[in-house]
Amino acid sequence: MYYLWKTKRICNPSDYWNMSIGNKLILKSFIMKEQEERYKDIKELQEREVPILPVSIL
């Protein structure tokens, strides 16, 4: 609900609570997909392990 209010998709918290359960579920799935796409690059970097090799300079 906070995310919806912050992104100006709802004006008042009561707008969310007055929605039907079906609308809440659909809205939640769209928001989860949007957040997944937003953080996709960050997740890819975290999953990819980059080896760090020690190097000694002579």
mmJSON file of the N, C-alpha and C atoms, coordinates in Angstrom:
{"data_MODEL":{"atom_site":{
"group_PDB":["ATOM","ATOM","ATOM","ATOM","ATOM","ATOM","ATOM","ATOM","ATOM","ATOM","ATOM","ATOM","ATOM","ATOM","ATOM","ATOM","ATOM","ATOM","ATOM","ATOM","ATOM","ATOM","ATOM","ATOM","ATOM","ATOM","ATOM","ATOM","ATOM","ATOM","ATOM","ATOM","ATOM","ATOM","ATOM","ATOM","ATOM","ATOM","ATOM","ATOM","ATOM","ATOM","ATOM","ATOM","ATOM","ATOM","ATOM","ATOM","ATOM","ATOM","ATOM","ATOM","ATOM","ATOM","ATOM","ATOM","ATOM","ATOM","ATOM","ATOM","ATOM","ATOM","ATOM","ATOM","ATOM","ATOM","ATOM","ATOM","ATOM","ATOM","ATOM","ATOM","ATOM","ATOM","ATOM","ATOM","ATOM","ATOM","ATOM","ATOM","ATOM","ATOM","ATOM","ATOM","ATOM","ATOM","ATOM","ATOM","ATOM","ATOM","ATOM","ATOM","ATOM","ATOM","ATOM","ATOM","ATOM","ATOM","ATOM","ATOM","ATOM","ATOM","ATOM","ATOM","ATOM","ATOM","ATOM","ATOM","ATOM","ATOM","ATOM","ATOM","ATOM","ATOM","ATOM","ATOM","ATOM","ATOM","ATOM","ATOM","ATOM","ATOM","ATOM","ATOM","ATOM","ATOM","ATOM","ATOM","ATOM","ATOM","ATOM","ATOM","ATOM","ATOM","ATOM","ATOM","ATOM","ATOM","ATOM","ATOM","ATOM","ATOM","ATOM","ATOM","ATOM","ATOM","ATOM","ATOM","ATOM","ATOM","ATOM","ATOM","ATOM","ATOM","ATOM","ATOM","ATOM","ATOM","ATOM","ATOM","ATOM","ATOM","ATOM","ATOM","ATOM","ATOM","ATOM","ATOM","ATOM","ATOM","ATOM","ATOM","ATOM","ATOM"],
"id":[1,2,3,4,5,6,7,8,9,10,11,12,13,14,15,16,17,18,19,20,21,22,23,24,25,26,27,28,29,30,31,32,33,34,35,36,37,38,39,40,41,42,43,44,45,46,47,48,49,50,51,52,53,54,55,56,57,58,59,60,61,62,63,64,65,66,67,68,69,70,71,72,73,74,75,76,77,78,79,80,81,82,83,84,85,86,87,88,89,90,91,92,93,94,95,96,97,98,99,100,101,102,103,104,105,106,107,108,109,110,111,112,113,114,115,116,117,118,119,120,121,122,123,124,125,126,127,128,129,130,131,132,133,134,135,136,137,138,139,140,141,142,143,144,145,146,147,148,149,150,151,152,153,154,155,156,157,158,159,160,161,162,163,164,165,166,167,168,169,170,171,172,173,174],
"type_symbol":["N","C","C","N","C","C","N","C","C","N","C","C","N","C","C","N","C","C","N","C","C","N","C","C","N","C","C","N","C","C","N","C","C","N","C","C","N","C","C","N","C","C","N","C","C","N","C","C","N","C","C","N","C","C","N","C","C","N","C","C","N","C","C","N","C","C","N","C","C","N","C","C","N","C","C","N","C","C","N","C","C","N","C","C","N","C","C","N","C","C","N","C","C","N","C","C","N","C","C","N","C","C","N","C","C","N","C","C","N","C","C","N","C","C","N","C","C","N","C","C","N","C","C","N","C","C","N","C","C","N","C","C","N","C","C","N","C","C","N","C","C","N","C","C","N","C","C","N","C","C","N","C","C","N","C","C","N","C","C","N","C","C","N","C","C","N","C","C","N","C","C","N","C","C"],
"label_atom_id":["N","CA","C","N","CA","C","N","CA","C","N","CA","C","N","CA","C","N","CA","C","N","CA","C","N","CA","C","N","CA","C","N","CA","C","N","CA","C","N","CA","C","N","CA","C","N","CA","C","N","CA","C","N","CA","C","N","CA","C","N","CA","C","N","CA","C","N","CA","C","N","CA","C","N","CA","C","N","CA","C","N","CA","C","N","CA","C","N","CA","C","N","CA","C","N","CA","C","N","CA","C","N","CA","C","N","CA","C","N","CA","C","N","CA","C","N","CA","C","N","CA","C","N","CA","C","N","CA","C","N","CA","C","N","CA","C","N","CA","C","N","CA","C","N","CA","C","N","CA","C","N","CA","C","N","CA","C","N","CA","C","N","CA","C","N","CA","C","N","CA","C","N","CA","C","N","CA","C","N","CA","C","N","CA","C","N","CA","C","N","CA","C","N","CA","C","N","CA","C","N","CA","C"],
"label_alt_id":[null,null,null,null,null,null,null,null,null,null,null,null,null,null,null,null,null,null,null,null,null,null,null,null,null,null,null,null,null,null,null,null,null,null,null,null,null,null,null,null,null,null,null,null,null,null,null,null,null,null,null,null,null,null,null,null,null,null,null,null,null,null,null,null,null,null,null,null,null,null,null,null,null,null,null,null,null,null,null,null,null,null,null,null,null,null,null,null,null,null,null,null,null,null,null,null,null,null,null,null,null,null,null,null,null,null,null,null,null,null,null,null,null,null,null,null,null,null,null,null,null,null,null,null,null,null,null,null,null,null,null,null,null,null,null,null,null,null,null,null,null,null,null,null,null,null,null,null,null,null,null,null,null,null,null,null,null,null,null,null,null,null,null,null,null,null,null,null,null,null,null,null,null,null],
"label_comp_id":["MET","MET","MET","TYR","TYR","TYR","TYR","TYR","TYR","LEU","LEU","LEU","TRP","TRP","TRP","LYS","LYS","LYS","THR","THR","THR","LYS","LYS","LYS","ARG","ARG","ARG","ILE","ILE","ILE","CYS","CYS","CYS","ASN","ASN","ASN","PRO","PRO","PRO","SER","SER","SER","ASP","ASP","ASP","TYR","TYR","TYR","TRP","TRP","TRP","ASN","ASN","ASN","MET","MET","MET","SER","SER","SER","ILE","ILE","ILE","GLY","GLY","GLY","ASN","ASN","ASN","LYS","LYS","LYS","LEU","LEU","LEU","ILE","ILE","ILE","LEU","LEU","LEU","LYS","LYS","LYS","SER","SER","SER","PHE","PHE","PHE","ILE","ILE","ILE","MET","MET","MET","LYS","LYS","LYS","GLU","GLU","GLU","GLN","GLN","GLN","GLU","GLU","GLU","GLU","GLU","GLU","ARG","ARG","ARG","TYR","TYR","TYR","LYS","LYS","LYS","ASP","ASP","ASP","ILE","ILE","ILE","LYS","LYS","LYS","GLU","GLU","GLU","LEU","LEU","LEU","GLN","GLN","GLN","GLU","GLU","GLU","ARG","ARG","ARG","GLU","GLU","GLU","VAL","VAL","VAL","PRO","PRO","PRO","ILE","ILE","ILE","LEU","LEU","LEU","PRO","PRO","PRO","VAL","VAL","VAL","SER","SER","SER","ILE","ILE","ILE","LEU","LEU","LEU"],
"label_asym_id":["A","A","A","A","A","A","A","A","A","A","A","A","A","A","A","A","A","A","A","A","A","A","A","A","A","A","A","A","A","A","A","A","A","A","A","A","A","A","A","A","A","A","A","A","A","A","A","A","A","A","A","A","A","A","A","A","A","A","A","A","A","A","A","A","A","A","A","A","A","A","A","A","A","A","A","A","A","A","A","A","A","A","A","A","A","A","A","A","A","A","A","A","A","A","A","A","A","A","A","A","A","A","A","A","A","A","A","A","A","A","A","A","A","A","A","A","A","A","A","A","A","A","A","A","A","A","A","A","A","A","A","A","A","A","A","A","A","A","A","A","A","A","A","A","A","A","A","A","A","A","A","A","A","A","A","A","A","A","A","A","A","A","A","A","A","A","A","A","A","A","A","A","A","A"],
"label_entity_id":["1","1","1","1","1","1","1","1","1","1","1","1","1","1","1","1","1","1","1","1","1","1","1","1","1","1","1","1","1","1","1","1","1","1","1","1","1","1","1","1","1","1","1","1","1","1","1","1","1","1","1","1","1","1","1","1","1","1","1","1","1","1","1","1","1","1","1","1","1","1","1","1","1","1","1","1","1","1","1","1","1","1","1","1","1","1","1","1","1","1","1","1","1","1","1","1","1","1","1","1","1","1","1","1","1","1","1","1","1","1","1","1","1","1","1","1","1","1","1","1","1","1","1","1","1","1","1","1","1","1","1","1","1","1","1","1","1","1","1","1","1","1","1","1","1","1","1","1","1","1","1","1","1","1","1","1","1","1","1","1","1","1","1","1","1","1","1","1","1","1","1","1","1","1"],
"label_seq_id":[1,1,1,2,2,2,3,3,3,4,4,4,5,5,5,6,6,6,7,7,7,8,8,8,9,9,9,10,10,10,11,11,11,12,12,12,13,13,13,14,14,14,15,15,15,16,16,16,17,17,17,18,18,18,19,19,19,20,20,20,21,21,21,22,22,22,23,23,23,24,24,24,25,25,25,26,26,26,27,27,27,28,28,28,29,29,29,30,30,30,31,31,31,32,32,32,33,33,33,34,34,34,35,35,35,36,36,36,37,37,37,38,38,38,39,39,39,40,40,40,41,41,41,42,42,42,43,43,43,44,44,44,45,45,45,46,46,46,47,47,47,48,48,48,49,49,49,50,50,50,51,51,51,52,52,52,53,53,53,54,54,54,55,55,55,56,56,56,57,57,57,58,58,58],
"pdbx_PDB_ins_code":[null,null,null,null,null,null,null,null,null,null,null,null,null,null,null,null,null,null,null,null,null,null,null,null,null,null,null,null,null,null,null,null,null,null,null,null,null,null,null,null,null,null,null,null,null,null,null,null,null,null,null,null,null,null,null,null,null,null,null,null,null,null,null,null,null,null,null,null,null,null,null,null,null,null,null,null,null,null,null,null,null,null,null,null,null,null,null,null,null,null,null,null,null,null,null,null,null,null,null,null,null,null,null,null,null,null,null,null,null,null,null,null,null,null,null,null,null,null,null,null,null,null,null,null,null,null,null,null,null,null,null,null,null,null,null,null,null,null,null,null,null,null,null,null,null,null,null,null,null,null,null,null,null,null,null,null,null,null,null,null,null,null,null,null,null,null,null,null,null,null,null,null,null,null],
"Cartn_x":[0.83,0.0,0.879,1.952,2.849,3.443,3.83,4.394,3.391,2.135,1.103,0.933,0.957,0.786,1.999,3.206,4.431,4.532,4.07,4.14,2.894,2.066,0.874,-0.175,-0.232,-1.271,-2.568,-2.46,-3.652,-3.437,-4.516,-4.409,-4.496,-5.33,-5.541,-5.409,-4.972,-4.923,-6.289,-7.347,-8.681,-9.019,-8.386,-8.607,-8.181,-7.079,-6.606,-7.523,-7.881,-8.671,-10.095,-10.594,-11.94,-11.998,-10.854,-10.828,-11.329,-11.807,-12.221,-10.971,-11.131,-9.996,-9.341,-10.145,-9.597,-8.721,-9.165,-8.371,-7.071,-7.116,-5.901,-4.89,-5.365,-4.463,-3.822,-4.61,-4.091,-3.088,-3.424,-2.537,-1.23,-1.319,-0.12,0.777,0.193,1.009,1.705,1.03,1.664,2.808,2.609,3.659,4.849,4.605,5.705,6.499,5.818,6.493,7.315,6.762,7.472,8.74,8.642,9.81,10.839,10.372,11.278,12.077,11.43,12.127,13.088,12.707,13.545,14.848,14.764,15.94,16.595,16.232,16.771,18.289,18.773,20.206,20.984,20.46,21.134,21.21,20.131,20.128,21.128,21.222,22.166,23.597,23.924,25.271,25.559,24.567,24.762,24.921,24.214,24.286,25.586,26.1,27.317,28.516,29.305,30.484,31.681,32.338,33.516,34.738,35.588,36.76,37.755,38.253,39.269,40.558,41.548,42.806,43.838,44.523,45.563,46.753,47.245,48.355,49.433,50.636,51.756,52.563,52.863,53.6,55.071,55.923,57.37,58.055],
"Cartn_y":[-1.181,0.0,1.252,1.241,2.396,2.67,1.598,1.743,2.416,1.999,2.603,4.082,4.415,5.818,6.633,6.066,6.781,7.037,6.083,6.253,6.957,7.477,8.267,7.466,6.147,5.345,5.394,5.695,5.931,7.225,7.923,9.19,9.0,8.09,7.843,6.35,5.998,4.574,3.897,4.646,4.052,3.603,4.213,3.768,2.316,1.953,0.576,-0.354,0.008,-0.89,-1.061,-0.124,-0.236,-1.036,-1.449,-2.256,-3.665,-4.325,-5.718,-6.592,-7.778,-8.677,-9.044,-9.25,-9.574,-8.459,-7.223,-6.084,-5.965,-6.239,-6.176,-7.216,-8.431,-9.493,-9.169,-8.671,-8.312,-7.171,-6.169,-5.03,-5.482,-6.39,-6.895,-7.632,-8.427,-9.172,-8.229,-7.168,-6.205,-5.479,-5.13,-4.432,-5.341,-6.607,-7.553,-7.721,-7.783,-7.904,-6.648,-5.476,-4.217,-4.152,-4.541,-4.519,-5.554,-6.695,-7.733,-7.227,-6.548,-6.004,-4.893,-4.109,-2.994,-3.497,-4.57,-5.063,-6.253,-6.485,-7.608,-7.489,-6.323,-6.127,-6.336,-5.857,-6.01,-7.489,-8.217,-9.646,-10.396,-10.031,-10.701,-10.486,-9.297,-9.034,-9.8,-9.928,-10.659,-12.148,-12.686,-14.107,-14.481,-13.566,-13.826,-13.603,-14.629,-14.517,-14.131,-13.096,-12.63,-13.037,-13.867,-14.287,-13.146,-13.03,-12.03,-12.805,-12.591,-13.302,-12.401,-12.934,-12.116,-11.91,-10.72,-10.381,-9.74,-10.177,-9.539,-8.741,-7.529,-6.634,-6.671,-6.904,-6.98,-5.697],
"Cartn_z":[0.0,0.0,0.0,0.789,0.828,-0.553,-1.259,-2.602,-3.538,-3.462,-4.313,-4.005,-2.735,-2.343,-2.77,-2.59,-2.93,-4.427,-5.243,-6.698,-7.248,-6.368,-6.725,-7.487,-7.241,-7.872,-7.086,-5.796,-4.978,-4.214,-3.895,-3.19,-1.675,-1.248,0.174,0.459,1.667,2.018,1.921,2.153,2.078,0.66,-0.354,-1.731,-1.905,-1.245,-1.332,-0.557,0.651,1.502,0.99,0.208,-0.334,-1.64,-2.172,-3.395,-3.088,-4.112,-3.934,-3.816,-3.279,-3.076,-4.409,-5.442,-6.755,-7.3,-7.151,-7.623,-6.839,-5.534,-4.723,-5.178,-5.477,-5.915,-7.262,-8.182,-9.499,-9.38,-8.588,-8.38,-7.746,-6.774,-6.111,-7.091,-7.983,-8.944,-9.927,-10.358,-11.252,-10.549,-9.304,-8.558,-8.345,-8.029,-7.84,-9.128,-10.259,-11.561,-11.861,-11.559,-11.794,-10.948,-9.677,-8.812,-9.241,-9.708,-10.195,-11.386,-12.312,-13.471,-13.073,-12.084,-11.639,-11.025,-10.252,-9.548,-10.246,-11.497,-12.262,-12.429,-12.778,-12.984,-11.693,-10.596,-9.31,-8.929,-9.153,-8.843,-9.708,-10.98,-11.871,-11.404,-10.948,-10.466,-9.177,-8.318,-7.07,-7.319,-8.301,-8.599,-9.316,-10.072,-10.825,-9.901,-9.734,-8.885,-9.749,-9.346,-10.07,-9.248,-9.809,-9.035,-8.86,-7.686,-7.396,-7.09,-7.899,-7.767,-7.091,-6.1,-5.455,-6.403,-6.42,-7.302,-6.467,-6.644,-5.947,-6.966,-6.616,-7.508,-7.109,-8.08,-7.819,-8.099],
"occupancy":[1.0,1.0,1.0,1.0,1.0,1.0,1.0,1.0,1.0,1.0,1.0,1.0,1.0,1.0,1.0,1.0,1.0,1.0,1.0,1.0,1.0,1.0,1.0,1.0,1.0,1.0,1.0,1.0,1.0,1.0,1.0,1.0,1.0,1.0,1.0,1.0,1.0,1.0,1.0,1.0,1.0,1.0,1.0,1.0,1.0,1.0,1.0,1.0,1.0,1.0,1.0,1.0,1.0,1.0,1.0,1.0,1.0,1.0,1.0,1.0,1.0,1.0,1.0,1.0,1.0,1.0,1.0,1.0,1.0,1.0,1.0,1.0,1.0,1.0,1.0,1.0,1.0,1.0,1.0,1.0,1.0,1.0,1.0,1.0,1.0,1.0,1.0,1.0,1.0,1.0,1.0,1.0,1.0,1.0,1.0,1.0,1.0,1.0,1.0,1.0,1.0,1.0,1.0,1.0,1.0,1.0,1.0,1.0,1.0,1.0,1.0,1.0,1.0,1.0,1.0,1.0,1.0,1.0,1.0,1.0,1.0,1.0,1.0,1.0,1.0,1.0,1.0,1.0,1.0,1.0,1.0,1.0,1.0,1.0,1.0,1.0,1.0,1.0,1.0,1.0,1.0,1.0,1.0,1.0,1.0,1.0,1.0,1.0,1.0,1.0,1.0,1.0,1.0,1.0,1.0,1.0,1.0,1.0,1.0,1.0,1.0,1.0,1.0,1.0,1.0,1.0,1.0,1.0,1.0,1.0,1.0,1.0,1.0,1.0],
"B_iso_or_equiv":[0.0,0.0,0.0,0.0,0.0,0.0,0.0,0.0,0.0,0.0,0.0,0.0,0.0,0.0,0.0,0.0,0.0,0.0,0.0,0.0,0.0,0.0,0.0,0.0,0.0,0.0,0.0,0.0,0.0,0.0,0.0,0.0,0.0,0.0,0.0,0.0,0.0,0.0,0.0,0.0,0.0,0.0,0.0,0.0,0.0,0.0,0.0,0.0,0.0,0.0,0.0,0.0,0.0,0.0,0.0,0.0,0.0,0.0,0.0,0.0,0.0,0.0,0.0,0.0,0.0,0.0,0.0,0.0,0.0,0.0,0.0,0.0,0.0,0.0,0.0,0.0,0.0,0.0,0.0,0.0,0.0,0.0,0.0,0.0,0.0,0.0,0.0,0.0,0.0,0.0,0.0,0.0,0.0,0.0,0.0,0.0,0.0,0.0,0.0,0.0,0.0,0.0,0.0,0.0,0.0,0.0,0.0,0.0,0.0,0.0,0.0,0.0,0.0,0.0,0.0,0.0,0.0,0.0,0.0,0.0,0.0,0.0,0.0,0.0,0.0,0.0,0.0,0.0,0.0,0.0,0.0,0.0,0.0,0.0,0.0,0.0,0.0,0.0,0.0,0.0,0.0,0.0,0.0,0.0,0.0,0.0,0.0,0.0,0.0,0.0,0.0,0.0,0.0,0.0,0.0,0.0,0.0,0.0,0.0,0.0,0.0,0.0,0.0,0.0,0.0,0.0,0.0,0.0,0.0,0.0,0.0,0.0,0.0,0.0],
"pdbx_formal_charge":[null,null,null,null,null,null,null,null,null,null,null,null,null,null,null,null,null,null,null,null,null,null,null,null,null,null,null,null,null,null,null,null,null,null,null,null,null,null,null,null,null,null,null,null,null,null,null,null,null,null,null,null,null,null,null,null,null,null,null,null,null,null,null,null,null,null,null,null,null,null,null,null,null,null,null,null,null,null,null,null,null,null,null,null,null,null,null,null,null,null,null,null,null,null,null,null,null,null,null,null,null,null,null,null,null,null,null,null,null,null,null,null,null,null,null,null,null,null,null,null,null,null,null,null,null,null,null,null,null,null,null,null,null,null,null,null,null,null,null,null,null,null,null,null,null,null,null,null,null,null,null,null,null,null,null,null,null,null,null,null,null,null,null,null,null,null,null,null,null,null,null,null,null,null],
"auth_seq_id":[1,1,1,2,2,2,3,3,3,4,4,4,5,5,5,6,6,6,7,7,7,8,8,8,9,9,9,10,10,10,11,11,11,12,12,12,13,13,13,14,14,14,15,15,15,16,16,16,17,17,17,18,18,18,19,19,19,20,20,20,21,21,21,22,22,22,23,23,23,24,24,24,25,25,25,26,26,26,27,27,27,28,28,28,29,29,29,30,30,30,31,31,31,32,32,32,33,33,33,34,34,34,35,35,35,36,36,36,37,37,37,38,38,38,39,39,39,40,40,40,41,41,41,42,42,42,43,43,43,44,44,44,45,45,45,46,46,46,47,47,47,48,48,48,49,49,49,50,50,50,51,51,51,52,52,52,53,53,53,54,54,54,55,55,55,56,56,56,57,57,57,58,58,58],
"auth_comp_id":["MET","MET","MET","TYR","TYR","TYR","TYR","TYR","TYR","LEU","LEU","LEU","TRP","TRP","TRP","LYS","LYS","LYS","THR","THR","THR","LYS","LYS","LYS","ARG","ARG","ARG","ILE","ILE","ILE","CYS","CYS","CYS","ASN","ASN","ASN","PRO","PRO","PRO","SER","SER","SER","ASP","ASP","ASP","TYR","TYR","TYR","TRP","TRP","TRP","ASN","ASN","ASN","MET","MET","MET","SER","SER","SER","ILE","ILE","ILE","GLY","GLY","GLY","ASN","ASN","ASN","LYS","LYS","LYS","LEU","LEU","LEU","ILE","ILE","ILE","LEU","LEU","LEU","LYS","LYS","LYS","SER","SER","SER","PHE","PHE","PHE","ILE","ILE","ILE","MET","MET","MET","LYS","LYS","LYS","GLU","GLU","GLU","GLN","GLN","GLN","GLU","GLU","GLU","GLU","GLU","GLU","ARG","ARG","ARG","TYR","TYR","TYR","LYS","LYS","LYS","ASP","ASP","ASP","ILE","ILE","ILE","LYS","LYS","LYS","GLU","GLU","GLU","LEU","LEU","LEU","GLN","GLN","GLN","GLU","GLU","GLU","ARG","ARG","ARG","GLU","GLU","GLU","VAL","VAL","VAL","PRO","PRO","PRO","ILE","ILE","ILE","LEU","LEU","LEU","PRO","PRO","PRO","VAL","VAL","VAL","SER","SER","SER","ILE","ILE","ILE","LEU","LEU","LEU"],
"auth_asym_id":["A","A","A","A","A","A","A","A","A","A","A","A","A","A","A","A","A","A","A","A","A","A","A","A","A","A","A","A","A","A","A","A","A","A","A","A","A","A","A","A","A","A","A","A","A","A","A","A","A","A","A","A","A","A","A","A","A","A","A","A","A","A","A","A","A","A","A","A","A","A","A","A","A","A","A","A","A","A","A","A","A","A","A","A","A","A","A","A","A","A","A","A","A","A","A","A","A","A","A","A","A","A","A","A","A","A","A","A","A","A","A","A","A","A","A","A","A","A","A","A","A","A","A","A","A","A","A","A","A","A","A","A","A","A","A","A","A","A","A","A","A","A","A","A","A","A","A","A","A","A","A","A","A","A","A","A","A","A","A","A","A","A","A","A","A","A","A","A","A","A","A","A","A","A"],
"auth_atom_id":["N","CA","C","N","CA","C","N","CA","C","N","CA","C","N","CA","C","N","CA","C","N","CA","C","N","CA","C","N","CA","C","N","CA","C","N","CA","C","N","CA","C","N","CA","C","N","CA","C","N","CA","C","N","CA","C","N","CA","C","N","CA","C","N","CA","C","N","CA","C","N","CA","C","N","CA","C","N","CA","C","N","CA","C","N","CA","C","N","CA","C","N","CA","C","N","CA","C","N","CA","C","N","CA","C","N","CA","C","N","CA","C","N","CA","C","N","CA","C","N","CA","C","N","CA","C","N","CA","C","N","CA","C","N","CA","C","N","CA","C","N","CA","C","N","CA","C","N","CA","C","N","CA","C","N","CA","C","N","CA","C","N","CA","C","N","CA","C","N","CA","C","N","CA","C","N","CA","C","N","CA","C","N","CA","C","N","CA","C","N","CA","C","N","CA","C","N","CA","C","N","CA","C"],
"pdbx_PDB_model_num":[1,1,1,1,1,1,1,1,1,1,1,1,1,1,1,1,1,1,1,1,1,1,1,1,1,1,1,1,1,1,1,1,1,1,1,1,1,1,1,1,1,1,1,1,1,1,1,1,1,1,1,1,1,1,1,1,1,1,1,1,1,1,1,1,1,1,1,1,1,1,1,1,1,1,1,1,1,1,1,1,1,1,1,1,1,1,1,1,1,1,1,1,1,1,1,1,1,1,1,1,1,1,1,1,1,1,1,1,1,1,1,1,1,1,1,1,1,1,1,1,1,1,1,1,1,1,1,1,1,1,1,1,1,1,1,1,1,1,1,1,1,1,1,1,1,1,1,1,1,1,1,1,1,1,1,1,1,1,1,1,1,1,1,1,1,1,1,1,1,1,1,1,1,1]
}}}
